[in-house]
């Protein structure tokens, strides 16, 4: 807490020094979305280079002055929360003054800018993300306030906690406990629920299932990382055979450009691609009329992924992406229901896991 307060005080001190000299104060932030500021490291994923290019949020420029004011406003809110040891979600901050902030995305962006500028993880700023992910399976844990959570596989899943760092992981097995043999990250909520309904966690060897319901939020990524750090068991992804699914898998495995400054806490580079592989479509004789033609957006997304530095380190992935690019067709996981209604849980996943069908 004292580090966070000191970091904010240093920023405000610089603002006051500028004002004392009759100069317009500026805030200097890294260009988070510039690929020139990103390097790929096999053991970490996408991370920000130490000396990255920056941009200035000036208080005397009509284009950046509103952002400068909003950054100071949120810095003051963070300072008060850290002092009082209270927490707020990004949504709480937006709704504290909707007219001032204008939109939730403005708040989200500024919080990420502040986190990167101060070099302090978002959770240490006492800001919690609203969670959209679910977890189920052979897992139980104790939250920071002492609440005990049991994720044993039933018809309903447990929401990923909003304070993952608060999950106790001590030598006491009651705090964070699992006998799972692997973790399965599922791209879509519908597929996740289907596997729950089919009792996949019980029928297969004990496992933990997680879904970020599309592009994962920060808490879902933090939970995957915490489970990896704690249990060191294999982690597999189950996504659609399309560029969007590959993108989501890459976020879990290698991270995203905009959050590269936090890569060390978020990425799990040992994640394996279990399915749906483009090569599976031919191998399983999936009907052509069950596939979906590429859109222009799909082509652009795939071309962008193929150029990324980590694809060169994954020859098997590269081959699968080439198959997808050549066919210009994509498939959702639900395409397996054309073979039989429970093909995914009864045949596809058990065979993949038994015969090492991942890459």
mmCIF file of C-alpha atoms in Angstrom:
data_model
loop_
_atom_site.group_PDB
_atom_site.id
_atom_site.type_symbol
_atom_site.label_atom_id
_atom_site.label_comp_id
_atom_site.label_asym_id
_atom_site.label_seq_id
_atom_site.Cartn_x
_atom_site.Cartn_y
_atom_site.Cartn_z
ATOM 1 C CA UNK A 1 0.000 0.000 0.000
ATOM 2 C CA UNK A 2 2.784 2.443 0.906
ATOM 3 C CA UNK A 3 4.421 1.798 -2.514
ATOM 4 C CA UNK A 4 1.169 2.624 -4.334
ATOM 5 C CA UNK A 5 0.637 5.799 -2.308
ATOM 6 C CA UNK A 6 4.241 6.861 -2.881
ATOM 7 C CA UNK A 7 3.985 6.248 -6.643
ATOM 8 C CA UNK A 8 0.841 8.426 -6.876
ATOM 9 C CA UNK A 9 2.437 11.122 -4.685
ATOM 10 C CA UNK A 10 5.444 11.217 -7.049
ATOM 11 C CA UNK A 11 3.144 11.841 -10.030
ATOM 12 C CA UNK A 12 1.314 14.653 -8.219
ATOM 13 C CA UNK A 13 4.630 16.122 -7.041
ATOM 14 C CA UNK A 14 5.797 16.355 -10.675
ATOM 15 C CA UNK A 15 2.519 18.103 -11.592
ATOM 16 C CA UNK A 16 3.028 20.634 -8.753
ATOM 17 C CA UNK A 17 6.674 21.252 -9.751
ATOM 18 C CA UNK A 18 5.554 22.051 -13.320
ATOM 19 C CA UNK A 19 2.894 24.452 -12.041
ATOM 20 C CA UNK A 20 5.457 26.127 -9.742
ATOM 21 C CA UNK A 21 7.639 26.798 -12.810
ATOM 22 C CA UNK A 22 4.613 28.145 -14.730
ATOM 23 C CA UNK A 23 4.814 25.157 -17.085
ATOM 24 C CA UNK A 24 1.893 23.046 -18.256
ATOM 25 C CA UNK A 25 1.961 19.673 -16.424
ATOM 26 C CA UNK A 26 2.223 16.500 -18.504
ATOM 27 C CA UNK A 27 1.788 12.805 -17.787
ATOM 28 C CA UNK A 28 4.121 10.450 -19.693
ATOM 29 C CA UNK A 29 2.702 7.017 -20.550
ATOM 30 C CA UNK A 30 3.989 4.109 -22.597
ATOM 31 C CA UNK A 31 2.559 3.428 -26.067
ATOM 32 C CA UNK A 32 0.955 0.169 -24.952
ATOM 33 C CA UNK A 33 -0.511 -0.881 -28.297
ATOM 34 C CA UNK A 34 2.604 -0.296 -30.405
ATOM 35 C CA UNK A 35 4.189 -3.581 -31.554
ATOM 36 C CA UNK A 36 7.573 -1.781 -31.573
ATOM 37 C CA UNK A 37 7.333 -1.687 -27.773
ATOM 38 C CA UNK A 38 6.651 -5.423 -27.537
ATOM 39 C CA UNK A 39 9.106 -8.301 -27.502
ATOM 40 C CA UNK A 40 8.367 -12.014 -27.519
ATOM 41 C CA UNK A 41 10.010 -14.187 -24.913
ATOM 42 C CA UNK A 42 9.239 -17.904 -25.040
ATOM 43 C CA UNK A 43 9.015 -18.270 -21.243
ATOM 44 C CA UNK A 44 6.769 -15.232 -20.720
ATOM 45 C CA UNK A 45 4.964 -14.398 -23.964
ATOM 46 C CA UNK A 46 4.459 -10.853 -25.201
ATOM 47 C CA UNK A 47 6.126 -8.386 -22.843
ATOM 48 C CA UNK A 48 6.899 -4.688 -22.955
ATOM 49 C CA UNK A 49 10.499 -3.767 -23.739
ATOM 50 C CA UNK A 50 12.323 -1.967 -20.873
ATOM 51 C CA UNK A 51 12.887 1.280 -22.798
ATOM 52 C CA UNK A 52 9.663 1.666 -24.731
ATOM 53 C CA UNK A 53 8.507 4.688 -26.686
ATOM 54 C CA UNK A 54 6.148 6.987 -24.808
ATOM 55 C CA UNK A 55 3.498 9.605 -25.431
ATOM 56 C CA UNK A 56 2.586 12.685 -23.430
ATOM 57 C CA UNK A 57 -0.837 13.474 -22.023
ATOM 58 C CA UNK A 58 -0.578 17.267 -21.910
ATOM 59 C CA UNK A 59 -2.756 19.555 -19.804
ATOM 60 C CA UNK A 60 -2.408 22.441 -22.290
ATOM 61 C CA UNK A 61 -3.473 20.560 -25.427
ATOM 62 C CA UNK A 62 -7.217 20.595 -26.248
ATOM 63 C CA UNK A 63 -6.986 16.996 -27.538
ATOM 64 C CA UNK A 64 -5.372 15.489 -24.419
ATOM 65 C CA UNK A 65 -6.426 17.876 -21.616
ATOM 66 C CA UNK A 66 -9.696 15.966 -20.851
ATOM 67 C CA UNK A 67 -7.735 12.711 -20.518
ATOM 68 C CA UNK A 68 -5.158 14.444 -18.291
ATOM 69 C CA UNK A 69 -7.970 15.619 -15.972
ATOM 70 C CA UNK A 70 -9.628 12.180 -15.889
ATOM 71 C CA UNK A 71 -6.318 10.488 -15.059
ATOM 72 C CA UNK A 72 -5.820 12.820 -12.072
ATOM 73 C CA UNK A 73 -9.437 12.224 -10.990
ATOM 74 C CA UNK A 74 -8.999 8.424 -11.013
ATOM 75 C CA UNK A 75 -5.580 8.702 -9.347
ATOM 76 C CA UNK A 76 -7.238 10.587 -6.478
ATOM 77 C CA UNK A 77 -9.944 7.888 -6.209
ATOM 78 C CA UNK A 78 -7.285 5.152 -6.110
ATOM 79 C CA UNK A 79 -5.329 7.067 -3.466
ATOM 80 C CA UNK A 80 -8.388 7.295 -1.195
ATOM 81 C CA UNK A 81 -9.241 3.596 -1.682
ATOM 82 C CA UNK A 82 -5.700 2.458 -0.849
ATOM 83 C CA UNK A 83 -5.664 4.713 2.234
ATOM 84 C CA UNK A 84 -8.998 3.354 3.494
ATOM 85 C CA UNK A 85 -8.261 -0.241 2.341
ATOM 86 C CA UNK A 86 -11.478 -0.278 0.296
ATOM 87 C CA UNK A 87 -12.042 -1.641 -3.214
ATOM 88 C CA UNK A 88 -14.138 -0.669 -6.244
ATOM 89 C CA UNK A 89 -14.848 -2.268 -9.608
ATOM 90 C CA UNK A 90 -14.189 -0.408 -12.852
ATOM 91 C CA UNK A 91 -17.964 -0.234 -13.180
ATOM 92 C CA UNK A 92 -18.273 1.423 -9.740
ATOM 93 C CA UNK A 93 -15.787 4.088 -10.845
ATOM 94 C CA UNK A 94 -17.686 4.763 -14.074
ATOM 95 C CA UNK A 95 -21.044 5.048 -12.260
ATOM 96 C CA UNK A 96 -19.576 7.401 -9.651
ATOM 97 C CA UNK A 97 -19.779 10.117 -12.350
ATOM 98 C CA UNK A 98 -21.147 8.895 -15.702
ATOM 99 C CA UNK A 99 -21.380 12.425 -17.136
ATOM 100 C CA UNK A 100 -17.721 13.102 -16.406
ATOM 101 C CA UNK A 101 -16.371 9.805 -17.758
ATOM 102 C CA UNK A 102 -18.730 9.465 -20.728
ATOM 103 C CA UNK A 103 -18.336 5.700 -21.196
ATOM 104 C CA UNK A 104 -17.071 2.580 -19.459
ATOM 105 C CA UNK A 105 -14.376 2.075 -22.116
ATOM 106 C CA UNK A 106 -12.861 5.486 -21.231
ATOM 107 C CA UNK A 107 -12.537 4.388 -17.582
ATOM 108 C CA UNK A 108 -11.117 0.967 -18.569
ATOM 109 C CA UNK A 109 -8.468 2.560 -20.795
ATOM 110 C CA UNK A 110 -7.397 5.136 -18.203
ATOM 111 C CA UNK A 111 -7.060 2.490 -15.474
ATOM 112 C CA UNK A 112 -4.786 0.437 -17.749
ATOM 113 C CA UNK A 113 -2.763 3.595 -18.589
ATOM 114 C CA UNK A 114 -2.339 4.373 -14.860
ATOM 115 C CA UNK A 115 -1.381 0.783 -14.031
ATOM 116 C CA UNK A 116 1.271 0.832 -16.780
ATOM 117 C CA UNK A 117 2.507 4.341 -15.866
ATOM 118 C CA UNK A 118 2.936 3.489 -12.165
ATOM 119 C CA UNK A 119 4.248 -0.030 -12.991
ATOM 120 C CA UNK A 120 1.782 -1.408 -10.454
ATOM 121 C CA UNK A 121 -0.668 -4.282 -11.228
ATOM 122 C CA UNK A 122 -4.302 -3.204 -11.400
ATOM 123 C CA UNK A 123 -5.374 -5.314 -8.401
ATOM 124 C CA UNK A 124 -2.773 -3.490 -6.206
ATOM 125 C CA UNK A 125 -4.545 -0.247 -7.133
ATOM 126 C CA UNK A 126 -7.622 -1.634 -5.286
ATOM 127 C CA UNK A 127 -9.578 -1.776 -8.551
ATOM 128 C CA UNK A 128 -11.419 -5.023 -9.229
ATOM 129 C CA UNK A 129 -12.607 -6.120 -12.657
ATOM 130 C CA UNK A 130 -16.168 -7.260 -13.130
ATOM 131 C CA UNK A 131 -15.893 -10.992 -13.720
ATOM 132 C CA UNK A 132 -17.657 -12.773 -16.570
ATOM 133 C CA UNK A 133 -15.813 -16.116 -16.445
ATOM 134 C CA UNK A 134 -16.956 -19.418 -14.899
ATOM 135 C CA UNK A 135 -15.071 -22.285 -13.273
ATOM 136 C CA UNK A 136 -16.219 -25.823 -12.469
ATOM 137 C CA UNK A 137 -14.748 -29.194 -11.598
ATOM 138 C CA UNK A 138 -12.404 -30.638 -9.018
ATOM 139 C CA UNK A 139 -11.490 -27.446 -7.180
ATOM 140 C CA UNK A 140 -12.192 -25.851 -3.821
ATOM 141 C CA UNK A 141 -10.715 -22.684 -2.345
ATOM 142 C CA UNK A 142 -11.064 -20.106 0.421
ATOM 143 C CA UNK A 143 -11.529 -16.459 -0.523
ATOM 144 C CA UNK A 144 -9.848 -13.565 1.285
ATOM 145 C CA UNK A 145 -12.890 -12.947 3.517
ATOM 146 C CA UNK A 146 -12.935 -16.621 4.580
ATOM 147 C CA UNK A 147 -15.763 -17.713 2.236
ATOM 148 C CA UNK A 148 -15.285 -21.351 1.222
ATOM 149 C CA UNK A 149 -16.079 -22.138 -2.420
ATOM 150 C CA UNK A 150 -16.590 -25.622 -3.843
ATOM 151 C CA UNK A 151 -16.595 -25.948 -7.649
ATOM 152 C CA UNK A 152 -17.440 -29.654 -7.807
ATOM 153 C CA UNK A 153 -19.032 -30.331 -11.140
ATOM 154 C CA UNK A 154 -22.772 -30.028 -11.120
ATOM 155 C CA UNK A 155 -25.311 -28.432 -13.426
ATOM 156 C CA UNK A 156 -24.143 -24.955 -12.423
ATOM 157 C CA UNK A 157 -20.696 -23.369 -12.434
ATOM 158 C CA UNK A 158 -19.092 -20.915 -10.027
ATOM 159 C CA UNK A 159 -18.289 -17.349 -11.111
ATOM 160 C CA UNK A 160 -14.546 -16.661 -11.231
ATOM 161 C CA UNK A 161 -13.729 -14.620 -8.088
ATOM 162 C CA UNK A 162 -13.279 -10.866 -8.514
ATOM 163 C CA UNK A 163 -10.216 -10.919 -6.244
ATOM 164 C CA UNK A 164 -8.165 -13.887 -7.462
ATOM 165 C CA UNK A 165 -5.087 -12.687 -5.555
ATOM 166 C CA UNK A 166 -7.148 -12.949 -2.378
ATOM 167 C CA UNK A 167 -7.541 -16.730 -2.775
ATOM 168 C CA UNK A 168 -5.479 -18.240 -0.022
ATOM 169 C CA UNK A 169 -2.816 -20.684 -1.148
ATOM 170 C CA UNK A 170 -1.042 -21.884 1.963
ATOM 171 C CA UNK A 171 0.094 -25.323 3.103
ATOM 172 C CA UNK A 172 -3.431 -25.852 4.423
ATOM 173 C CA UNK A 173 -5.072 -28.031 1.743
ATOM 174 C CA UNK A 174 -8.474 -26.551 2.619
ATOM 175 C CA UNK A 175 -7.394 -23.173 1.216
ATOM 176 C CA UNK A 176 -6.780 -24.151 -2.444
ATOM 177 C CA UNK A 177 -7.310 -27.805 -3.163
ATOM 178 C CA UNK A 178 -7.681 -29.980 -6.275
ATOM 179 C CA UNK A 179 -7.000 -33.533 -7.438
ATOM 180 C CA UNK A 180 -7.493 -32.528 -11.101
ATOM 181 C CA UNK A 181 -5.286 -34.169 -13.705
ATOM 182 C CA UNK A 182 -5.662 -31.270 -16.180
ATOM 183 C CA UNK A 183 -7.334 -27.901 -16.794
ATOM 184 C CA UNK A 184 -9.574 -27.358 -19.833
ATOM 185 C CA UNK A 185 -10.111 -23.768 -21.010
ATOM 186 C CA UNK A 186 -13.306 -23.585 -23.073
ATOM 187 C CA UNK A 187 -13.806 -20.622 -25.401
ATOM 188 C CA UNK A 188 -17.593 -20.413 -25.344
ATOM 189 C CA UNK A 189 -20.141 -20.468 -22.561
ATOM 190 C CA UNK A 190 -22.523 -22.698 -24.592
ATOM 191 C CA UNK A 191 -19.855 -25.415 -25.027
ATOM 192 C CA UNK A 192 -18.846 -25.096 -21.357
ATOM 193 C CA UNK A 193 -22.478 -25.589 -20.244
ATOM 194 C CA UNK A 194 -22.890 -28.541 -22.610
ATOM 195 C CA UNK A 195 -19.843 -30.271 -21.078
ATOM 196 C CA UNK A 196 -21.280 -29.580 -17.619
ATOM 197 C CA UNK A 197 -24.625 -31.120 -18.624
ATOM 198 C CA UNK A 198 -22.774 -34.180 -19.965
ATOM 199 C CA UNK A 199 -20.924 -34.571 -16.607
ATOM 200 C CA UNK A 200 -17.608 -34.335 -18.452
ATOM 201 C CA UNK A 201 -15.658 -33.443 -15.276
ATOM 202 C CA UNK A 202 -16.888 -36.599 -13.562
ATOM 203 C CA UNK A 203 -16.786 -39.054 -16.491
ATOM 204 C CA UNK A 204 -13.252 -38.075 -17.562
ATOM 205 C CA UNK A 205 -10.404 -38.111 -15.069
ATOM 206 C CA UNK A 206 -10.944 -35.316 -12.523
ATOM 207 C CA UNK A 207 -10.383 -31.948 -14.179
ATOM 208 C CA UNK A 208 -11.025 -28.227 -13.813
ATOM 209 C CA UNK A 209 -12.978 -26.418 -16.554
ATOM 210 C CA UNK A 210 -12.772 -22.657 -17.080
ATOM 211 C CA UNK A 211 -14.432 -20.364 -19.594
ATOM 212 C CA UNK A 212 -13.834 -16.654 -20.133
ATOM 213 C CA UNK A 213 -16.975 -16.651 -22.324
ATOM 214 C CA UNK A 214 -15.082 -15.317 -25.320
ATOM 215 C CA UNK A 215 -12.165 -12.928 -24.912
ATOM 216 C CA UNK A 216 -11.143 -13.539 -21.285
ATOM 217 C CA UNK A 217 -11.328 -10.832 -18.645
ATOM 218 C CA UNK A 218 -8.396 -10.135 -16.330
ATOM 219 C CA UNK A 219 -9.743 -12.270 -13.452
ATOM 220 C CA UNK A 220 -10.189 -15.365 -15.625
ATOM 221 C CA UNK A 221 -6.605 -15.016 -16.892
ATOM 222 C CA UNK A 222 -5.337 -14.482 -13.340
ATOM 223 C CA UNK A 223 -7.164 -17.617 -12.161
ATOM 224 C CA UNK A 224 -5.678 -19.765 -14.953
ATOM 225 C CA UNK A 225 -2.217 -18.467 -14.003
ATOM 226 C CA UNK A 226 -2.787 -19.050 -10.262
ATOM 227 C CA UNK A 227 -3.964 -22.628 -10.888
ATOM 228 C CA UNK A 228 -0.886 -23.266 -13.044
ATOM 229 C CA UNK A 229 1.456 -21.813 -10.404
ATOM 230 C CA UNK A 230 -0.211 -23.899 -7.676
ATOM 231 C CA UNK A 231 -0.814 -27.289 -9.320
ATOM 232 C CA UNK A 232 1.521 -27.413 -12.378
ATOM 233 C CA UNK A 233 -0.869 -29.687 -14.303
ATOM 234 C CA UNK A 234 -1.418 -29.687 -18.109
ATOM 235 C CA UNK A 235 -3.654 -26.915 -19.487
ATOM 236 C CA UNK A 236 -5.555 -27.398 -22.752
ATOM 237 C CA UNK A 237 -7.740 -25.030 -24.789
ATOM 238 C CA UNK A 238 -10.923 -25.917 -26.655
ATOM 239 C CA UNK A 239 -11.875 -23.226 -29.170
ATOM 240 C CA UNK A 240 -13.659 -22.860 -32.498
ATOM 241 C CA UNK A 241 -11.516 -23.618 -35.555
ATOM 242 C CA UNK A 242 -11.470 -19.986 -36.640
ATOM 243 C CA UNK A 243 -9.146 -16.961 -36.306
ATOM 244 C CA UNK A 244 -11.162 -15.563 -33.380
ATOM 245 C CA UNK A 245 -10.740 -18.824 -31.421
ATOM 246 C CA UNK A 246 -6.997 -18.855 -32.125
ATOM 247 C CA UNK A 247 -6.756 -15.227 -30.962
ATOM 248 C CA UNK A 248 -8.452 -16.094 -27.656
ATOM 249 C CA UNK A 249 -6.107 -19.051 -27.115
ATOM 250 C CA UNK A 250 -3.092 -16.798 -27.806
ATOM 251 C CA UNK A 251 -4.283 -14.304 -25.158
ATOM 252 C CA UNK A 252 -4.264 -17.044 -22.483
ATOM 253 C CA UNK A 253 -0.935 -18.452 -23.683
ATOM 254 C CA UNK A 254 1.110 -15.428 -24.767
ATOM 255 C CA UNK A 255 -0.901 -12.415 -23.585
ATOM 256 C CA UNK A 256 -2.221 -9.356 -25.381
ATOM 257 C CA UNK A 257 -0.348 -6.318 -26.687
ATOM 258 C CA UNK A 258 -2.321 -3.840 -24.560
ATOM 259 C CA UNK A 259 -1.613 -5.759 -21.310
ATOM 260 C CA UNK A 260 1.983 -6.760 -22.143
ATOM 261 C CA UNK A 261 3.253 -4.703 -19.198
ATOM 262 C CA UNK A 262 1.597 -7.298 -16.911
ATOM 263 C CA UNK A 263 2.610 -10.408 -18.886
ATOM 264 C CA UNK A 264 4.589 -11.943 -15.997
ATOM 265 C CA UNK A 265 1.377 -12.264 -13.939
ATOM 266 C CA UNK A 266 -1.049 -13.255 -16.701
ATOM 267 C CA UNK A 267 0.415 -15.576 -19.332
ATOM 268 C CA UNK A 268 0.779 -19.369 -19.236
ATOM 269 C CA UNK A 269 3.119 -20.266 -22.146
ATOM 270 C CA UNK A 270 2.783 -24.043 -21.578
ATOM 271 C CA UNK A 271 -0.900 -24.072 -22.682
ATOM 272 C CA UNK A 272 -1.632 -26.645 -25.434
ATOM 273 C CA UNK A 273 -4.127 -26.424 -28.317
ATOM 274 C CA UNK A 274 -6.416 -29.443 -27.929
ATOM 275 C CA UNK A 275 -9.039 -28.543 -30.495
ATOM 276 C CA UNK A 276 -10.939 -27.839 -32.592
ATOM 277 C CA UNK A 277 -7.979 -28.155 -34.984
ATOM 278 C CA UNK A 278 -8.482 -27.271 -38.661
ATOM 279 C CA UNK A 279 -6.936 -30.671 -39.523
ATOM 280 C CA UNK A 280 -9.649 -32.388 -37.412
ATOM 281 C CA UNK A 281 -12.311 -31.274 -39.874
ATOM 282 C CA UNK A 282 -10.884 -33.396 -42.691
ATOM 283 C CA UNK A 283 -9.885 -36.249 -40.368
ATOM 284 C CA UNK A 284 -13.440 -36.518 -39.007
ATOM 285 C CA UNK A 285 -15.041 -36.106 -42.452
ATOM 286 C CA UNK A 286 -17.057 -33.062 -41.380
ATOM 287 C CA UNK A 287 -19.530 -32.175 -44.144
ATOM 288 C CA UNK A 288 -18.574 -29.130 -46.223
ATOM 289 C CA UNK A 289 -22.048 -27.646 -45.820
ATOM 290 C CA UNK A 290 -21.529 -27.614 -42.018
ATOM 291 C CA UNK A 291 -18.535 -25.269 -42.392
ATOM 292 C CA UNK A 292 -18.725 -21.466 -42.573
ATOM 293 C CA UNK A 293 -16.953 -19.442 -45.316
ATOM 294 C CA UNK A 294 -14.373 -16.852 -44.220
ATOM 295 C CA UNK A 295 -15.330 -13.191 -44.125
ATOM 296 C CA UNK A 296 -12.857 -10.453 -45.100
ATOM 297 C CA UNK A 297 -12.440 -9.788 -41.367
ATOM 298 C CA UNK A 298 -11.517 -13.464 -40.791
ATOM 299 C CA UNK A 299 -8.884 -13.306 -43.544
ATOM 300 C CA UNK A 300 -7.340 -10.143 -42.079
ATOM 301 C CA UNK A 301 -7.340 -11.567 -38.530
ATOM 302 C CA UNK A 302 -5.685 -14.813 -39.654
ATOM 303 C CA UNK A 303 -3.055 -12.953 -41.702
ATOM 304 C CA UNK A 304 -2.284 -10.806 -38.651
ATOM 305 C CA UNK A 305 -1.903 -13.866 -36.359
ATOM 306 C CA UNK A 306 0.354 -15.650 -38.871
ATOM 307 C CA UNK A 307 2.812 -12.702 -38.752
ATOM 308 C CA UNK A 308 3.135 -12.706 -34.957
ATOM 309 C CA UNK A 309 6.537 -13.631 -33.490
ATOM 310 C CA UNK A 310 5.296 -16.595 -31.449
ATOM 311 C CA UNK A 311 3.891 -18.474 -34.470
ATOM 312 C CA UNK A 312 7.444 -19.021 -35.765
ATOM 313 C CA UNK A 313 8.161 -21.003 -32.546
ATOM 314 C CA UNK A 314 5.121 -23.227 -33.093
ATOM 315 C CA UNK A 315 5.587 -25.190 -36.352
ATOM 316 C CA UNK A 316 2.517 -27.373 -35.666
ATOM 317 C CA UNK A 317 0.349 -24.295 -35.061
ATOM 318 C CA UNK A 318 1.748 -22.720 -38.212
ATOM 319 C CA UNK A 319 0.717 -25.808 -40.194
ATOM 320 C CA UNK A 320 -2.847 -25.710 -38.777
ATOM 321 C CA UNK A 321 -3.180 -22.008 -39.624
ATOM 322 C CA UNK A 322 -2.013 -22.743 -43.173
ATOM 323 C CA UNK A 323 -4.728 -25.417 -43.486
ATOM 324 C CA UNK A 324 -7.298 -22.855 -42.303
ATOM 325 C CA UNK A 325 -5.969 -20.183 -44.694
ATOM 326 C CA UNK A 326 -6.015 -22.566 -47.685
ATOM 327 C CA UNK A 327 -9.577 -23.765 -47.047
ATOM 328 C CA UNK A 328 -10.934 -20.273 -46.246
ATOM 329 C CA UNK A 329 -13.488 -22.077 -44.082
ATOM 330 C CA UNK A 330 -14.100 -22.031 -40.342
ATOM 331 C CA UNK A 331 -16.013 -24.264 -37.957
ATOM 332 C CA UNK A 332 -17.591 -23.886 -34.543
ATOM 333 C CA UNK A 333 -17.147 -26.607 -31.912
ATOM 334 C CA UNK A 334 -20.883 -27.311 -32.309
ATOM 335 C CA UNK A 335 -20.093 -28.758 -35.758
ATOM 336 C CA UNK A 336 -19.247 -32.012 -33.931
ATOM 337 C CA UNK A 337 -22.960 -32.478 -33.179
ATOM 338 C CA UNK A 338 -23.356 -33.364 -36.889
ATOM 339 C CA UNK A 339 -21.591 -36.634 -35.976
ATOM 340 C CA UNK A 340 -23.684 -37.240 -32.835
ATOM 341 C CA UNK A 341 -25.273 -35.069 -30.139
ATOM 342 C CA UNK A 342 -22.710 -36.008 -27.443
ATOM 343 C CA UNK A 343 -19.717 -36.616 -29.740
ATOM 344 C CA UNK A 344 -17.664 -33.851 -28.073
ATOM 345 C CA UNK A 345 -17.820 -35.247 -24.525
ATOM 346 C CA UNK A 346 -18.169 -38.965 -25.342
ATOM 347 C CA UNK A 347 -15.665 -39.414 -28.199
ATOM 348 C CA UNK A 348 -13.711 -36.313 -29.249
ATOM 349 C CA UNK A 349 -12.282 -35.092 -25.937
ATOM 350 C CA UNK A 350 -11.621 -38.550 -24.364
ATOM 351 C CA UNK A 351 -9.726 -39.658 -27.518
ATOM 352 C CA UNK A 352 -7.759 -36.417 -27.735
ATOM 353 C CA UNK A 353 -6.715 -36.683 -24.092
ATOM 354 C CA UNK A 354 -5.921 -40.410 -24.243
ATOM 355 C CA UNK A 355 -3.893 -40.298 -27.473
ATOM 356 C CA UNK A 356 -2.160 -36.924 -26.933
ATOM 357 C CA UNK A 357 -4.063 -35.204 -29.749
ATOM 358 C CA UNK A 358 -2.902 -31.721 -28.807
ATOM 359 C CA UNK A 359 -0.243 -29.419 -30.263
#
